[in-house]
Coordinates of C-alpha atoms in Angstrom, one line a residue:
Chain A
M218 CA -19.2 9.8 -30.5
K219 CA -16.3 10.2 -32.8
I220 CA -12.6 9.2 -32.5
V221 CA -9.7 11.1 -33.9
K222 CA -6.0 10.8 -33.6
M223 CA -3.5 13.3 -32.3
K224 CA 0.3 13.1 -32.4
R225 CA 1.9 13.3 -28.9
E226 CA 3.9 16.4 -29.8
N227 CA 0.7 18.3 -30.5
L228 CA -0.5 18.1 -27.0
S229 CA 1.0 21.3 -25.7
S230 CA -0.2 23.3 -28.8
F231 CA -3.7 21.9 -28.1
L232 CA -3.5 22.9 -24.4
E233 CA -2.2 26.3 -25.4
A234 CA -5.2 26.8 -27.6
I235 CA -7.9 25.6 -25.2
S236 CA -6.4 27.4 -22.2
R237 CA -7.5 30.7 -23.8
E238 CA -11.1 29.5 -23.6
A239 CA -11.3 28.8 -19.9
E240 CA -9.3 28.2 -16.7
L241 CA -7.3 25.1 -17.2
W242 CA -7.0 22.5 -14.4
A243 CA -4.6 19.6 -14.6
P244 CA -2.7 17.1 -12.4
V245 CA 0.6 18.5 -11.2
K246 CA 3.2 17.0 -8.9
K247 CA 2.5 18.0 -5.3
G248 CA 4.8 16.1 -3.0
V249 CA 7.6 13.6 -3.7
D250 CA 5.3 11.1 -5.3
T251 CA 1.9 12.7 -4.9
H252 CA -0.3 14.8 -7.3
A253 CA -3.0 17.4 -7.1
F254 CA -5.3 19.1 -9.6
Q255 CA -4.3 22.7 -9.9
V256 CA -4.8 25.6 -12.2
V257 CA -2.1 25.4 -14.8
K258 CA -0.4 28.3 -16.5
D259 CA 2.9 26.6 -17.3
F260 CA 2.1 23.4 -19.2
S261 CA 5.4 21.8 -18.3
E262 CA 4.1 21.5 -14.7
I263 CA 1.4 19.0 -15.9
D264 CA 2.3 15.5 -15.0
L265 CA 0.1 13.0 -16.8
N266 CA 2.1 10.1 -15.4
Y267 CA 0.1 10.0 -12.2
T268 CA -2.1 7.3 -10.7
R269 CA -4.4 9.4 -8.4
T270 CA -4.5 12.9 -7.0
I271 CA -4.8 13.2 -3.2
L272 CA -8.2 15.0 -3.5
P273 CA -10.7 14.0 -6.2
P274 CA -11.6 16.6 -8.8
R275 CA -14.9 17.4 -7.1
K276 CA -12.9 20.0 -5.2
I277 CA -12.7 22.0 -8.4
L278 CA -16.5 22.2 -8.6
V279 CA -17.3 22.6 -5.0
P280 CA -14.3 23.9 -3.0
S281 CA -13.8 22.8 0.6
R282 CA -15.2 26.1 1.7
F283 CA -17.1 28.8 -0.3
N284 CA -19.8 31.4 0.4
M285 CA -23.3 30.4 -0.6
F286 CA -24.8 33.8 0.0
Q287 CA -24.5 37.0 2.0
A288 CA -27.3 37.7 4.5
T289 CA -28.4 40.8 6.3
K290 CA -31.3 41.0 8.8
T291 CA -33.8 41.5 5.9
E292 CA -32.4 40.0 2.7
Y293 CA -29.8 37.8 1.1
T294 CA -27.7 37.9 -2.0
P295 CA -26.6 34.6 -3.6
D296 CA -22.9 34.3 -4.2
F297 CA -21.8 32.1 -7.1
S298 CA -18.3 33.4 -7.2
H299 CA -16.9 29.9 -7.1
V300 CA -18.5 29.2 -10.5
S301 CA -16.5 29.9 -13.6
N302 CA -15.6 28.4 -17.0
K303 CA -13.2 25.6 -16.4
I304 CA -11.5 22.9 -18.4
I305 CA -10.4 19.9 -16.3
F306 CA -7.8 18.0 -18.2
G307 CA -6.3 14.7 -17.3
I308 CA -9.1 13.1 -15.3
H309 CA -9.0 9.4 -15.1
P310 CA -12.1 7.2 -15.8
C311 CA -12.7 6.5 -12.1
D312 CA -12.9 10.2 -11.3
I313 CA -15.2 10.8 -14.3
S314 CA -17.5 8.2 -12.7
G315 CA -17.1 10.0 -9.4
L316 CA -18.5 13.1 -11.0
L317 CA -21.3 11.2 -12.5
T318 CA -22.1 9.9 -9.1
M319 CA -22.0 13.5 -7.7
D320 CA -24.4 14.5 -10.5
K321 CA -27.0 12.0 -9.2
F322 CA -26.6 13.0 -5.5
Y323 CA -26.9 16.7 -6.3
S324 CA -29.9 16.4 -8.6
Y325 CA -31.9 13.4 -7.5
A326 CA -34.3 14.8 -5.0
I327 CA -33.4 18.5 -4.7
E328 CA -31.3 20.3 -7.2
D329 CA -28.2 21.9 -5.7
P330 CA -27.4 25.0 -7.8
Y331 CA -24.0 25.5 -6.2
Y332 CA -22.8 22.2 -7.6
L333 CA -24.9 22.1 -10.8
E334 CA -23.9 25.6 -12.0
S335 CA -20.3 24.8 -11.4
R336 CA -20.6 21.5 -13.2
K337 CA -22.3 23.0 -16.2
K338 CA -19.4 25.3 -16.8
A339 CA -16.7 22.7 -16.4
M340 CA -15.5 20.7 -19.4
I341 CA -14.2 17.2 -18.7
L342 CA -11.1 16.1 -20.7
G343 CA -10.4 12.6 -19.6
H344 CA -7.1 10.7 -19.9
S345 CA -6.3 7.1 -19.8
C346 CA -4.3 5.5 -16.9
W347 CA -2.4 2.5 -15.7
P348 CA -3.4 0.8 -12.5
D349 CA -1.2 0.4 -9.3
E350 CA -1.7 -2.1 -6.5
H351 CA -4.6 -0.1 -5.0
C352 CA -6.7 0.5 -8.1
L353 CA -10.0 -1.4 -8.0
C354 CA -11.8 0.2 -10.9
K355 CA -12.0 -3.0 -12.8
S356 CA -14.1 -4.4 -9.9
T357 CA -16.3 -1.4 -9.9
N358 CA -16.5 -1.4 -13.7
T359 CA -15.3 2.2 -13.9
H360 CA -12.0 1.5 -15.6
I361 CA -13.6 2.6 -18.9
V362 CA -16.2 5.4 -19.3
E363 CA -18.8 5.7 -22.0
E364 CA -20.2 9.0 -20.8
G365 CA -19.4 12.0 -18.7
Y366 CA -16.5 13.4 -20.8
D367 CA -16.2 16.1 -23.5
L368 CA -13.0 14.6 -24.8
F369 CA -11.1 11.5 -23.7
F370 CA -7.4 11.0 -24.5
T371 CA -6.1 7.4 -24.6
D372 CA -2.3 7.5 -24.4
L373 CA -0.7 5.1 -27.0
K374 CA 2.8 6.4 -26.5
D375 CA 3.6 8.4 -29.7
F376 CA 0.0 9.3 -30.3
Y377 CA -3.4 9.7 -28.7
L378 CA -6.7 8.4 -29.7
V379 CA -9.2 11.1 -28.8
W380 CA -12.8 10.3 -28.1
I381 CA -15.1 13.2 -28.7
G382 CA -18.0 12.9 -26.3
S383 CA -19.9 16.1 -26.8
T384 CA -20.4 19.0 -29.2
Q385 CA -18.5 21.2 -26.7
G386 CA -15.6 18.8 -27.0
D387 CA -15.9 18.9 -30.7
D388 CA -15.7 22.7 -30.6
L389 CA -12.4 22.5 -28.8
I390 CA -11.0 20.2 -31.5
R391 CA -12.3 22.7 -34.1
L392 CA -10.2 25.5 -32.5
V393 CA -7.1 23.8 -33.9
P394 CA -8.3 21.2 -36.4
D395 CA -4.8 20.8 -37.9
L396 CA -3.5 19.1 -34.8
F397 CA -5.9 16.2 -35.4
E398 CA -6.2 13.4 -38.0
G399 CA -9.5 11.9 -38.9
E400 CA -7.9 8.8 -40.4
I401 CA -7.1 6.0 -38.0
A402 CA -5.0 3.2 -39.5
D403 CA -5.6 -0.4 -38.8
Q404 CA -2.3 -0.7 -36.9
D405 CA -3.4 2.2 -34.7
I406 CA -6.6 0.2 -33.8
Q407 CA -4.4 -2.9 -33.2
R408 CA -2.2 -0.8 -30.8
F409 CA -5.3 0.4 -28.9
M410 CA -6.7 -3.2 -28.6
Q411 CA -3.3 -4.4 -27.3
W412 CA -3.1 -1.5 -24.8
R413 CA -6.6 -2.4 -23.5
E414 CA -5.7 -6.0 -23.2
D415 CA -2.4 -5.3 -21.4
R416 CA -4.0 -2.8 -19.0
D417 CA -6.8 -5.3 -18.1
K418 CA -4.1 -7.7 -17.1
A419 CA -2.3 -5.1 -15.0
Y420 CA -4.9 -5.0 -12.2
S421 CA -3.6 -6.8 -9.1
S422 CA -6.4 -6.0 -6.7
E423 CA -10.1 -6.8 -6.8
I424 CA -13.2 -6.7 -4.7
N425 CA -16.0 -9.2 -5.0
F426 CA -19.1 -6.9 -5.1
V427 CA -21.5 -9.8 -5.7
A428 CA -24.3 -9.7 -3.1
M429 CA -22.3 -7.0 -1.2
A430 CA -25.4 -5.1 -0.3
D431 CA -26.9 -8.2 1.2
L432 CA -23.7 -9.0 3.1
M433 CA -23.7 -5.4 4.4
E434 CA -27.2 -5.9 5.7
L435 CA -26.6 -9.4 7.1
R436 CA -23.4 -8.4 8.8
Y437 CA -24.9 -5.2 10.2
N438 CA -24.4 -6.3 13.8
D439 CA -21.2 -8.3 13.1
P440 CA -18.4 -7.8 15.7
V441 CA -16.2 -6.7 12.8
W442 CA -17.5 -3.2 13.2
A443 CA -16.4 -2.9 16.8
K444 CA -13.0 -4.1 15.7
L445 CA -12.8 -1.5 13.0
G446 CA -14.0 1.2 15.4
E447 CA -11.2 0.3 17.8
A448 CA -8.6 0.9 15.0
C449 CA -10.2 4.0 13.4
L450 CA -8.3 7.2 14.1
A451 CA -11.5 9.2 13.3
C452 CA -9.5 11.6 11.2
G453 CA -12.1 11.8 8.4
S454 CA -9.4 11.3 5.7
C455 CA -11.2 8.4 3.9
T456 CA -14.2 10.6 3.5
N457 CA -12.4 13.7 2.4
V458 CA -10.6 11.9 -0.3
C459 CA -13.5 9.9 -1.6
P460 CA -14.8 11.0 -5.1
T461 CA -18.4 10.1 -4.2
C462 CA -18.6 11.8 -0.8
N463 CA -20.7 14.9 -0.9
C464 CA -21.9 15.9 2.6
Y465 CA -21.4 19.5 3.7
N466 CA -22.1 21.8 6.6
V467 CA -23.3 25.4 6.5
E468 CA -21.9 28.0 8.9
D469 CA -22.8 31.6 9.5
R470 CA -19.7 33.8 9.3
P471 CA -20.6 37.3 10.5
V472 CA -18.3 40.0 9.0
L473 CA -16.6 42.3 11.6
G474 CA -17.5 45.9 11.1
A475 CA -20.2 45.1 8.5
E476 CA -24.0 44.5 8.6
H477 CA -23.9 41.2 6.8
S478 CA -22.9 37.6 7.4
N479 CA -21.3 35.3 4.9
I480 CA -23.2 32.0 4.8
S481 CA -20.4 29.6 4.3
R482 CA -20.6 26.0 3.0
C483 CA -17.8 23.6 3.9
W484 CA -17.2 19.9 3.4
D485 CA -18.3 17.7 6.2
A486 CA -17.4 14.0 6.9
C487 CA -19.7 11.5 8.5
T488 CA -16.7 9.7 10.0
L489 CA -16.0 12.7 12.2
E490 CA -17.5 12.8 15.6
N491 CA -19.2 16.2 15.3
Y492 CA -21.1 15.2 12.1
S493 CA -24.0 13.5 13.8
G494 CA -24.3 16.1 16.6
V495 CA -27.6 17.9 16.9
A496 CA -29.1 20.8 18.9
G497 CA -29.1 20.2 22.6
G498 CA -25.7 18.5 22.5
E499 CA -26.9 15.0 21.6
N500 CA -24.9 12.9 19.1
F501 CA -26.5 9.9 17.3
R502 CA -23.1 8.3 16.4
E503 CA -20.6 9.0 19.1
K504 CA -19.0 5.6 18.5
R505 CA -16.4 5.4 15.7
A506 CA -17.8 1.9 14.8
D507 CA -21.3 3.4 14.2
R508 CA -19.8 6.1 12.0
L509 CA -17.8 3.7 9.9
K510 CA -20.9 1.6 9.6
L511 CA -22.8 4.6 8.3
W512 CA -20.1 5.4 5.7
Y513 CA -19.9 1.8 4.4
T514 CA -23.7 1.4 4.4
H515 CA -23.8 4.3 2.1
K516 CA -21.0 3.1 -0.2
L517 CA -21.9 -0.6 -0.2
Q518 CA -25.6 -0.9 0.4
A519 CA -27.8 2.2 0.2
Y520 CA -26.4 3.4 -3.1
I521 CA -26.5 -0.1 -4.6
S522 CA -30.2 -0.4 -3.6
K523 CA -31.0 2.9 -5.3
Y524 CA -28.8 2.9 -8.4
G525 CA -27.7 -0.7 -8.8
K526 CA -24.0 -0.2 -8.3
P527 CA -21.8 0.7 -5.3
A528 CA -20.9 4.3 -4.5
C529 CA -17.3 3.3 -5.0
V530 CA -15.4 4.1 -8.2
G531 CA -12.4 2.0 -7.3
C532 CA -9.9 4.9 -7.2
G533 CA -8.0 3.5 -4.3
R534 CA -7.7 6.8 -2.4
C535 CA -9.1 5.4 0.9
I536 CA -6.5 2.6 0.6
A537 CA -3.6 5.0 -0.1
T538 CA -4.8 7.3 2.7
C539 CA -5.8 5.4 5.8
P540 CA -2.9 4.9 8.2
V541 CA -4.7 2.1 9.9
D542 CA -5.8 0.2 6.8
I543 CA -9.6 0.7 7.1
N544 CA -10.6 1.0 3.5
I545 CA -13.1 -0.2 0.9
K546 CA -10.9 -3.3 0.2
T547 CA -10.3 -4.5 3.8
V548 CA -13.9 -3.8 4.8
S549 CA -15.4 -5.5 1.8
D550 CA -13.1 -8.5 2.3
S551 CA -14.1 -8.7 6.0
L552 CA -17.8 -8.6 5.1
D553 CA -17.0 -11.3 2.5
G554 CA -15.6 -13.5 5.3
A555 CA -12.0 -12.6 5.6
N556 CA -10.5 -12.5 9.1
P557 CA -10.5 -8.8 10.1
D558 CA -7.4 -9.4 12.2
A559 CA -5.6 -10.3 9.1
F560 CA -5.3 -6.7 8.2
W561 CA -5.2 -5.2 11.7
N562 CA -3.5 -7.7 14.0
R563 CA -2.7 -5.0 16.5
L564 CA -6.4 -4.8 17.4
S565 CA -6.3 -7.7 19.9
Q566 CA -3.4 -6.1 21.8
E567 CA -4.0 -4.1 24.9
V568 CA -2.1 -0.9 25.7
T569 CA 1.1 -2.6 26.7
K570 CA 4.7 -1.7 26.9
Chain B
M980 CA -23.2 46.3 28.3
S981 CA -21.5 49.7 28.4
D982 CA -23.4 53.0 28.2
N983 CA -22.7 53.0 24.5
N984 CA -24.4 49.6 24.1
K985 CA -21.2 47.8 23.5
L986 CA -20.1 44.5 25.1
K987 CA -17.7 45.0 27.9
I988 CA -14.7 42.8 27.3
G989 CA -11.7 41.9 29.4
I990 CA -8.5 40.1 28.3
Y991 CA -6.5 38.5 31.0
E992 CA -3.2 36.6 31.1
L993 CA -2.3 34.0 33.6
T994 CA 0.8 31.7 33.2
G995 CA 1.7 31.4 29.6
C996 CA 3.7 33.1 26.9
A997 CA 1.1 35.8 26.3
G998 CA 1.0 34.7 22.6
D999 CA -2.7 34.6 22.5
A1000 CA -3.1 38.2 23.7
L1001 CA -0.4 39.2 21.2
L1002 CA -2.4 37.5 18.5
I1003 CA -5.3 39.9 19.0
L1004 CA -2.9 42.8 18.5
D1005 CA -1.5 41.1 15.5
C1006 CA -4.9 41.4 13.7
E1007 CA -3.6 44.7 12.3
M1008 CA -6.1 45.1 9.5
E1009 CA -9.0 44.4 11.9
L1010 CA -7.7 46.1 15.0
L1011 CA -9.8 49.3 14.6
D1012 CA -13.0 47.2 13.9
I1013 CA -12.2 45.1 17.0
F1014 CA -11.8 48.1 19.3
N1015 CA -14.8 49.8 17.7
A1016 CA -17.1 46.8 18.1
V1017 CA -16.7 46.4 21.8
D1018 CA -15.7 48.2 24.9
I1019 CA -12.4 46.8 26.0
Q1020 CA -12.2 47.4 29.7
S1021 CA -9.0 45.5 30.5
F1022 CA -6.2 44.4 28.3
L1023 CA -2.8 44.8 30.0
M1024 CA -0.8 44.2 26.9
A1025 CA -2.6 46.9 24.9
K1026 CA -3.5 49.7 27.3
S1027 CA -2.8 51.2 30.7
D1028 CA -6.2 52.5 31.9
N1029 CA -7.6 49.1 32.8
I1030 CA -10.8 48.8 34.9
D1031 CA -11.6 45.5 36.7
G1032 CA -15.4 45.8 36.8
D1033 CA -18.3 43.7 35.6
L1034 CA -17.8 42.2 32.1
D1035 CA -19.9 40.6 29.4
V1036 CA -17.0 38.5 28.1
A1037 CA -13.7 37.6 29.7
L1038 CA -10.9 36.0 27.6
V1039 CA -8.5 34.2 29.9
E1040 CA -5.1 33.1 28.6
G1041 CA -2.6 30.9 30.4
S1042 CA -2.8 28.1 33.0
V1043 CA -3.4 28.5 36.7
S1044 CA 0.0 28.1 38.3
T1045 CA 0.0 30.2 41.5
E1046 CA -2.3 30.7 44.4
R1047 CA -2.7 34.4 43.4
E1048 CA -3.9 33.3 40.0
I1049 CA -6.5 31.1 41.5
E1050 CA -7.9 34.1 43.3
E1051 CA -7.6 36.3 40.2
L1052 CA -9.4 33.7 38.1
K1053 CA -12.3 33.3 40.6
D1054 CA -12.7 37.0 40.7
I1055 CA -12.8 37.2 36.9
R1056 CA -15.5 34.5 36.9
K1057 CA -17.6 36.4 39.4
R1058 CA -17.4 39.6 37.4
S1059 CA -18.1 38.0 33.9
S1060 CA -21.2 36.6 32.2
I1061 CA -19.1 34.6 29.7
V1062 CA -15.6 33.2 30.4
V1063 CA -13.6 31.9 27.5
A1064 CA -10.5 29.7 27.9
F1065 CA -8.3 31.5 25.4
G1066 CA -5.5 29.4 23.9
L1067 CA -3.9 26.1 24.7
C1068 CA -2.7 26.8 28.3
A1069 CA -6.1 28.0 29.5
T1070 CA -7.9 25.1 27.6
V1071 CA -5.8 22.1 28.7
G1072 CA -3.0 23.6 30.8
G1073 CA -0.3 23.7 28.2
I1074 CA 3.2 22.2 28.5
Q1075 CA 3.5 23.2 32.2
A1076 CA 0.5 21.0 33.0
R1077 CA 1.7 17.8 31.3
F1078 CA 3.2 16.5 34.6
S1079 CA 1.5 14.4 37.3
E1080 CA 1.3 16.0 40.8
E1081 CA 4.2 13.9 41.9
E1082 CA 6.4 14.8 38.9
W1083 CA 5.5 18.5 39.4
T1084 CA 6.6 18.5 43.0
Q1085 CA 9.9 17.0 42.0
N1086 CA 10.4 19.5 39.2
L1087 CA 9.6 22.4 41.5
K1088 CA 12.2 21.2 44.0
E1089 CA 14.8 20.7 41.3
V1090 CA 14.4 24.2 39.9
Y1091 CA 13.8 26.3 43.0
G1092 CA 15.3 24.1 45.7
D1093 CA 14.4 25.5 49.1
T1094 CA 13.9 29.1 47.9
E1095 CA 11.0 30.6 49.8
M1096 CA 8.3 32.1 47.7
T1097 CA 7.3 35.5 49.2
H1098 CA 4.5 37.0 47.1
T1099 CA 2.6 33.9 46.2
K1100 CA 2.9 30.2 46.2
A1101 CA 3.3 28.0 43.2
V1102 CA 0.7 25.3 42.6
H1103 CA 0.5 22.4 40.1
S1104 CA -0.4 24.0 36.7
K1105 CA -3.9 23.3 35.6
P1106 CA -6.3 24.5 32.9
I1107 CA -8.7 27.2 34.1
D1108 CA -11.7 24.8 34.2
A1109 CA -10.0 23.0 37.1
Y1110 CA -11.2 26.0 39.2
I1111 CA -14.1 27.7 37.4
N1112 CA -16.9 27.0 34.9
V1113 CA -15.8 27.8 31.4
D1114 CA -18.4 28.8 28.8
F1115 CA -16.3 28.4 25.6
Y1116 CA -12.9 27.0 24.7
L1117 CA -10.7 28.5 22.0
P1118 CA -7.6 26.2 21.7
G1119 CA -4.4 27.0 19.9
C1120 CA -0.8 27.8 20.5
P1121 CA -1.4 30.6 19.8
V1122 CA -5.0 30.8 18.8
G1123 CA -5.3 31.3 15.0
K1124 CA -6.3 34.7 13.6
D1125 CA -9.3 33.4 11.6
Q1126 CA -10.4 31.4 14.5
F1127 CA -10.2 34.4 16.9
L1128 CA -12.0 36.7 14.4
N1129 CA -14.7 34.2 13.8
F1130 CA -15.2 33.7 17.5
F1131 CA -15.0 37.4 18.3
T1132 CA -17.5 38.4 15.6
R1133 CA -20.0 35.8 16.5
V1134 CA -19.8 36.7 20.2
V1135 CA -20.2 40.4 19.4
Q1136 CA -23.4 39.5 17.5
G1137 CA -24.7 37.4 20.4
A1138 CA -24.2 34.1 18.6
P1139 CA -22.4 31.1 20.2
P1140 CA -19.0 30.6 18.7
E1141 CA -18.3 27.7 16.4
S1142 CA -16.3 24.9 18.1
Y1143 CA -13.3 23.3 16.5
P1144 CA -14.1 19.6 16.9
V1145 CA -12.1 18.2 14.0
P1146 CA -8.5 16.9 13.9
V1147 CA -5.7 18.5 11.9
C1148 CA -6.0 15.7 9.4
V1149 CA -9.1 17.4 7.9
T1150 CA -7.3 20.5 6.8
C1151 CA -4.2 18.6 6.0
K1152 CA -6.2 16.6 3.5
Y1153 CA -7.8 19.8 2.1
N1154 CA -4.2 21.0 1.6
E1155 CA -3.4 17.7 -0.2
N1156 CA -0.5 16.8 1.9
D1157 CA 0.9 13.3 1.7
C1158 CA 0.1 11.6 5.0
L1159 CA 3.2 11.6 7.2
L1160 CA 2.1 8.7 9.3
N1161 CA 2.0 6.6 6.2
K1162 CA 5.7 7.5 5.7
G1163 CA 6.6 6.4 9.2
I1164 CA 6.8 9.9 10.6
P1165 CA 5.3 10.3 14.1
C1166 CA 2.6 12.9 13.2
L1167 CA 0.0 13.7 15.8
G1168 CA -2.5 15.1 13.3
P1169 CA -5.3 12.6 14.2
L1170 CA -5.0 13.5 17.9
T1171 CA -4.8 17.3 17.6
A1172 CA -7.5 19.9 17.3
D1173 CA -7.6 21.7 13.9
G1174 CA -7.4 25.4 13.4
C1175 CA -3.7 25.9 12.5
G1176 CA -4.3 25.2 8.8
S1177 CA -2.1 22.1 9.1
V1178 CA 0.9 24.5 9.0
C1179 CA 3.6 21.9 10.0
P1180 CA 2.5 19.0 7.7
N1181 CA 2.3 21.6 4.9
H1182 CA 6.1 21.8 5.2
D1183 CA 6.6 18.1 5.7
V1184 CA 7.0 18.6 9.5
P1185 CA 4.9 16.3 11.6
C1186 CA 2.2 17.7 13.8
Y1187 CA 3.4 18.2 17.4
G1188 CA 0.0 18.6 18.9
C1189 CA 0.3 22.3 19.8
W1190 CA -3.5 22.9 19.5
G1191 CA -4.2 20.3 22.1
P1192 CA -6.3 17.2 22.0
A1193 CA -9.1 16.9 19.3
E1194 CA -12.4 15.7 20.6
G1195 CA -12.9 12.0 20.1
A1196 CA -9.2 11.3 19.4
N1197 CA -8.3 7.6 19.4
L1198 CA -5.2 7.5 21.6
T1199 CA -4.9 3.8 21.7
S1200 CA -4.9 3.4 17.9
E1201 CA -2.3 6.2 17.4
Y1202 CA -0.2 4.7 20.2
H1203 CA -0.2 1.3 18.5
L1204 CA 0.5 2.8 15.2
L1205 CA 3.5 4.7 16.4
Q1206 CA 4.7 1.6 18.2
E1207 CA 4.4 -0.4 15.0
K1208 CA 6.4 2.3 13.2
G1209 CA 9.2 1.5 15.6
F1210 CA 9.0 4.3 18.2
D1211 CA 9.6 3.3 21.8
I1212 CA 7.1 3.9 24.6
E1213 CA 9.0 6.8 26.2
A1214 CA 9.3 8.6 22.9
I1215 CA 5.6 8.2 22.2
K1216 CA 4.6 9.2 25.7
K1217 CA 6.7 12.3 25.5
R1218 CA 5.4 13.3 22.1
M1219 CA 1.8 12.7 22.8
S1220 CA 1.8 14.3 26.2
N1221 CA 3.8 17.4 25.3
Y1222 CA 1.0 19.8 24.5
S1223 CA -1.9 17.8 25.8
G1224 CA -1.7 19.3 29.3
S1225 CA -3.8 17.4 31.8
K1226 CA -6.0 15.8 29.1
F1227 CA -4.0 12.7 28.2
Q1228 CA -2.7 12.0 31.7
E1229 CA -5.4 9.4 32.4
F1230 CA -4.4 7.5 29.3
F1231 CA -0.8 7.3 30.3
E1232 CA -1.8 6.3 33.9
Q1233 CA -2.6 2.9 32.3
F1234 CA 1.1 2.4 31.5
K1235 CA 2.0 3.2 35.1
N1236 CA -0.5 0.7 36.4
K1237 CA 1.0 -1.9 34.1
E1238 CA 4.5 -1.1 35.2
S1239 CA 3.7 -1.3 38.9
K1240 CA 2.0 -4.7 38.5

């Protein structure tokens, strides 16, 4: 690892240079106050002053739907057209941790070439951030990253400190070496230390993950799940916006007037009713409560048992998304003893006038 | 099967706007492939030499709203191996089926007075599965092009069609829209079957539910949520029942029971 300095005004020249190397993805303004990662041609569209994009950057590597292969009655042809050289600029530490989690899921038991090929060709250029009221990354210890990036830009107002995390990242710097300075003055280091201290103090939300896997197990039959099930809209949004959710479905899409089918892979969400449906019309998890329990077991227990940390990177997307306040914070707090009615006091009401 | 080994298909329209039948004709790039892939025996909107014989697949659009349509529908069922409810009106009854029997009778009287019906008698509008067994449902107002082509191509190949069991919120999130419910706008995304591509929320317009109820929709939670956002019971009832045909009526019966107590 090496750290260099770059003046703020050099950023667009740098982006200009690297965008000739690969497709450049960066956060842009989507709605009034929302953001999304998009392919960027005009650098003025990039908005680095964002907290979280609606979808996590995994969508860049495995789109919500793509073809895995084309099949005829006798043979099949793999389709990797979703794979291309990409540079993802402006990813926050939580989302880099999300990608590291995806790496484990997609290579632990069986290697998934559709993810891994895409991942190999994507360069990760991280960017520092400032927490809002939903950010929980300090609790998940994903507010800083020590791996998983090619370059990482810490924004210190008039300059950046740039961490070089890989030789590929170093190659990008070497495209335009004049934009960077190797000398970092003591006052620059002081500025960085101060920034780190200030940011650590800026977190207003936290989750107590101590013994969370045990609580999840102990409270497996707790009435809290039925309460959450009553409130859940079963819209699948928490799952679709989660940086560590990776489930997918595979569908045959025959092509009209042709001899082949496209075998199409699309995201799936365990919080949706259809997810646990099997042949014969049976469904293992018809109840919303059971589906929520599955999702949170995965995030708060199964992953902890296997990898020693929760499958939550503290990005706050489930908090910002769920219209009925079922999210990693409220569920963890409930498991930790908080009154579930405190966040959903409408639950006890009947359908009344 | 026809002599040329193609599936015999019939497309029928009961009470509705005919938008679903029109959607087929709107598949302009695929139209030749569609007509080449199957033997279309009956399709009133597209051709004049229609034959009402035995069919492999019948696509039925519209709700059942007259006695003559009941007979017509039963006849289609008798002649067809597979009957598909094609579009919202056939699937759940559409806007015309959102009323209770009592309200419907009152509406009929208000509109037609004592006018005598000569050629057929109006009946309370219902989805087609109120009268016959339905093999597959294809919701939508109208059905989406991709959805129809997927369905059609699979049926032509003898495969069962994919169902559309997810709510609009799924595609809405894929499209990275900001949740309108979180902004206090009465969006019906969580209650509504997906397939439209979340076209309204893409333009900051709340979902009106025109694809009909999604499987497993949580009416109670959505109701409470809208109530919390400040909407009154009549506004919520009206919005939620607008396109749900006969499917949400049971839920709203609960209110009536409360009111009568």
